[in-house]
Every structure is written in structure tokens, then in C-alpha cells.
GROMACS .gro file of C-alpha atoms in nm:
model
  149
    1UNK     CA    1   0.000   0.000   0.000
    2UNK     CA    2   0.347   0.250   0.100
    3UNK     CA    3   0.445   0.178  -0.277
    4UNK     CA    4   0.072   0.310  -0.416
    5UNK     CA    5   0.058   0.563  -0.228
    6UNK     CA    6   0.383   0.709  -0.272
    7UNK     CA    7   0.375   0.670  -0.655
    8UNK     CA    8   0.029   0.886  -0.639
    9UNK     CA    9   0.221   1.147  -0.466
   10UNK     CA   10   0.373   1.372  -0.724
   11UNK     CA   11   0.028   1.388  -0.923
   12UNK     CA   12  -0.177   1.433  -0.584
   13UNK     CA   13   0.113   1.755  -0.464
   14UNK     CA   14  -0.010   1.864  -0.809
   15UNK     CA   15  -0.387   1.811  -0.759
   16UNK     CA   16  -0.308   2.025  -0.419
   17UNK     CA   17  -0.079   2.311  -0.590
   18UNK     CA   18  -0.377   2.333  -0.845
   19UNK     CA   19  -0.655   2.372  -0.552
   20UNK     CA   20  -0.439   2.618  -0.356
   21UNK     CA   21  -0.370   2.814  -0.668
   22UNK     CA   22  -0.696   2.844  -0.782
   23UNK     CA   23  -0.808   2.937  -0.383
   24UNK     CA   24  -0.528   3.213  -0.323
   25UNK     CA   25  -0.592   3.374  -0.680
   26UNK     CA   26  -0.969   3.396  -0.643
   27UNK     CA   27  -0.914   3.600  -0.332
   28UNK     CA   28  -0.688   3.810  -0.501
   29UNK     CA   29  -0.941   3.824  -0.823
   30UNK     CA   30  -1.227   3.933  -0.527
   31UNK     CA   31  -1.049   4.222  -0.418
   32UNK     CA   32  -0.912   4.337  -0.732
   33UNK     CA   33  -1.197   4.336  -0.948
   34UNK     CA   34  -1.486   4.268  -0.734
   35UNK     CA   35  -1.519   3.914  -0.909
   36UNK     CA   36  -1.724   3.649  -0.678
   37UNK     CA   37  -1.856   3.896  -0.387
   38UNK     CA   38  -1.592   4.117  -0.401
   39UNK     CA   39  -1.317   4.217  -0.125
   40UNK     CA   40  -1.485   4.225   0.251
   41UNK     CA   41  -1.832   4.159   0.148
   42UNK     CA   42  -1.846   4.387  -0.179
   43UNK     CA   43  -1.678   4.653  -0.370
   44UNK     CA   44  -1.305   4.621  -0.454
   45UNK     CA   45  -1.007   4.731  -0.282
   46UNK     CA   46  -0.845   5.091  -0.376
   47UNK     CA   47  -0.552   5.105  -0.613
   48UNK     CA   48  -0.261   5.127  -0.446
   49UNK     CA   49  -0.342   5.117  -0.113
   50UNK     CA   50  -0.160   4.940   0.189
   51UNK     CA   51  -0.131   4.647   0.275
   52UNK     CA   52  -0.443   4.548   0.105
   53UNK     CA   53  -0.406   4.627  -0.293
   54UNK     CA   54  -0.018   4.458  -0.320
   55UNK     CA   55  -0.161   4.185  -0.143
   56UNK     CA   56  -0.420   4.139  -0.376
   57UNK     CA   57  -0.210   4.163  -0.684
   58UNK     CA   58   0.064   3.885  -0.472
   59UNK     CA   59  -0.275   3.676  -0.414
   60UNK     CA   60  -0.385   3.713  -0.811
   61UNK     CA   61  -0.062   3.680  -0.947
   62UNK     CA   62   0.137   3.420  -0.699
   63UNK     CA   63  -0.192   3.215  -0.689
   64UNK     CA   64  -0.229   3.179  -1.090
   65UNK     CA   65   0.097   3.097  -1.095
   66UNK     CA   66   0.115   2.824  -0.883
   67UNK     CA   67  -0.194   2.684  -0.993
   68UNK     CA   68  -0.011   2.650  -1.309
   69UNK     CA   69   0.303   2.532  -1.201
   70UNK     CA   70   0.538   2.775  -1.309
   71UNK     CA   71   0.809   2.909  -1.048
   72UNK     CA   72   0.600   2.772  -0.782
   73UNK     CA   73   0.885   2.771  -0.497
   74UNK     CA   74   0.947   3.169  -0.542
   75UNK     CA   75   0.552   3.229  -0.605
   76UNK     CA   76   0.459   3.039  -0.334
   77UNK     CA   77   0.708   3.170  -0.104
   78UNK     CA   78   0.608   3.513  -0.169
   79UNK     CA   79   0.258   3.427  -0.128
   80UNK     CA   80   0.336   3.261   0.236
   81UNK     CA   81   0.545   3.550   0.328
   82UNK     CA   82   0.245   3.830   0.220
   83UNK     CA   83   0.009   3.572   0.425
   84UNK     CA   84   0.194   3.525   0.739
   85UNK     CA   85   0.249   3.909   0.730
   86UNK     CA   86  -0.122   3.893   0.707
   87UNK     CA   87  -0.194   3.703   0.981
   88UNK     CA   88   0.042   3.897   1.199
   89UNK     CA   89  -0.059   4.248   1.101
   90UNK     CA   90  -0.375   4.290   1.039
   91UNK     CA   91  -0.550   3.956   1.252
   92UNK     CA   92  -0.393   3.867   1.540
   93UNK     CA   93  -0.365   4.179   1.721
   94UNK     CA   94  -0.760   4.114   1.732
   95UNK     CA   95  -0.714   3.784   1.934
   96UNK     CA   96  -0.504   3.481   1.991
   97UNK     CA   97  -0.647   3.214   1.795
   98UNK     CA   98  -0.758   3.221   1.434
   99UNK     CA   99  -1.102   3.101   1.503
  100UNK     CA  100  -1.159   3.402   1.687
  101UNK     CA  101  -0.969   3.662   1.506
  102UNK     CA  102  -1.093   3.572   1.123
  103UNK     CA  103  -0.736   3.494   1.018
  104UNK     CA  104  -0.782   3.116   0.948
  105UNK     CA  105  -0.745   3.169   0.571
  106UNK     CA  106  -0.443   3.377   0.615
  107UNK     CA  107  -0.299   3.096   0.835
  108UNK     CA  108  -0.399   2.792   0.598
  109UNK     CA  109  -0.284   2.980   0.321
  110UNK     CA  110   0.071   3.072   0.484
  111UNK     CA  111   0.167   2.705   0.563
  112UNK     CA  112  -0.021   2.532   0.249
  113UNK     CA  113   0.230   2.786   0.034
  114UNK     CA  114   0.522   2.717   0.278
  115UNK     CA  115   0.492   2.339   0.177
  116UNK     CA  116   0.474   2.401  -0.183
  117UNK     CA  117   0.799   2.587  -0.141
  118UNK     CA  118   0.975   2.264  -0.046
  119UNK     CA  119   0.814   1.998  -0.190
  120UNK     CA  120   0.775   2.206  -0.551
  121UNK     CA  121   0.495   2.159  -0.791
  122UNK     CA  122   0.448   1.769  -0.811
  123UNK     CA  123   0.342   1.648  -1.127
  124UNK     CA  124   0.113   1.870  -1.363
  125UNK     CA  125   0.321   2.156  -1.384
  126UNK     CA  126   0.474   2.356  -1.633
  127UNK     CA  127   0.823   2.378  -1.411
  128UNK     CA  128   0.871   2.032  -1.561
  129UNK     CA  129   0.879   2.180  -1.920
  130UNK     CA  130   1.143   2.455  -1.837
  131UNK     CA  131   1.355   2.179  -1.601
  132UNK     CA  132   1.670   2.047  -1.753
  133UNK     CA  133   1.628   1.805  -1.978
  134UNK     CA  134   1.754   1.543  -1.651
  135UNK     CA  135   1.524   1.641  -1.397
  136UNK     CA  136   1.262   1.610  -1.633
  137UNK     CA  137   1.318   1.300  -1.755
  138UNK     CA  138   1.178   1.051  -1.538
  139UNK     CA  139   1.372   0.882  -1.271
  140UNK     CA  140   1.340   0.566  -1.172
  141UNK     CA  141   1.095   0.491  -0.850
  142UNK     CA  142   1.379   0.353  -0.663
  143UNK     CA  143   1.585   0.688  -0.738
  144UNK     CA  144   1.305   0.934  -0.592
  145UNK     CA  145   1.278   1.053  -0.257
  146UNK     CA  146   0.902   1.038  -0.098
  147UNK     CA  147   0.841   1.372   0.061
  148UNK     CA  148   0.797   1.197   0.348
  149UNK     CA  149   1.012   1.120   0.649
   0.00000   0.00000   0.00000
């Protein structure tokens, strides 16, 4: 069952880096353009503005790329930087605990980008097309690493 599983992994880190992609960009897409109930209930968030506009254009832009695959490890570690500063900044002088100062997204989102910056995009992503021609060639199973421990 090990052996399964850990040949799924690269495609299922990809099904992940696709989800979290998609997740972070759409909040950035809310705020920017008022897409999908907008930024804080409606409306969009001023041009220019801090923090709130740069960390919708790091949401739109570090999300989409990730979702595709393409420098995830410096997207997403921008992305988990903007989102711990997030957290920080703006929620938890509020209160302790996420589930009481509204920063659980800015908390899931900091440590689901920190992962993608070490364990990369998985499979599905177009890093593998710009890779050199021996990282993207495929190893053999006995020559990868499982992420895990």
C-alpha cells in the first residue's frame, strides 16, 4: 500500500498546488476586481493602497501561478510571506487564535504555500517543461525521494 501511495504522490502535490492556486488567486481576483462577492463583502479594494491592494495583486498573481506550475517555490514563497504578514498584522492583534480573530485563511494559506515551497509543484506543472532536460526525464521509482520522512 506505501508503494501506491507514494507513486500517487507527485500527481496528488499537483492536484493540491492546483486547488491552492486556484483558492489564493480567487481572493486576489475578489479584491481586485470585485469578481465572486468582491473584497470584505463587496466593492473592490483601492488602487494602491496598503497592505491590502499589493496583497491582492501577490494573491492574483502568486496564486495563478502556482496553480499552473510555473516558479511555484518563489511564487509560493512570496505568497506565504504576504500571508503570514497577514496574519500577523492585520488579525492577530484582534485575538489569539484564528477562530476568533478571522485569520484562518491567512494561516492555511501561509503554511499550504510554505509546503509548496519545499516539496515544488508535483506532477502537472509547467516547471517540468522549463527543467533540464535530466530532472525532467523521469527517474526511476527507486531513485526518488518520498516527501515523506
Amino acid at each position: 500500500m506505501t508503494g501506491r501511495l507514494n507513486s500517487a504522490q507527485p500527481y496528488a502535490l499537483g492536484l493540491f498546488r492546483i486547488v491552492i492556486g486556484l483558492l489564493f488567486a480567487c481572493h486576489g481576483a475578489a479584491s481586485l476586481f470585485g469578481v465572486l462577492g468582491g473584497a470584505m463583502g463587496g466593492g473592490t479594494v483601492d488602487a494602491g493602497t496598503w497592505p491590502g491592494w499589493y496583497a491582492a495583486v501577490i494573491q492574483l498573481v502568486g496564486g495563478g501561478l502556482v496553480a499552473l506550475g510555473l516558479g511555484t517555490r518563489a511564487a509560493a514563497f512570496i505568497s506565504s510571506g504576504s500571508m503570514a504578514y497577514a496574519y500577523f498584522k492585520v488579525h492577530q492583534p484582534e485575538a489569539l487564535w484564528p477562530m476568533q480573530n478571522g485569520g484562518e485563511a491567512s494561516a492555511i494559506f501561509c503554511w499550504a504555500m510554505l509546503l509548496l515551497v519545499f516539496t515544488g509543484s508535483g506532477a502537472l506543472g509547467l516547471d517540468r517543461l522549463f527543467a533540464p532536460r535530466g530532472e525532467s526525464e523521469g527517474k526511476a521509482a527507486s531513485e526518488r525521494t518520498p516527501v515523506t520522512a
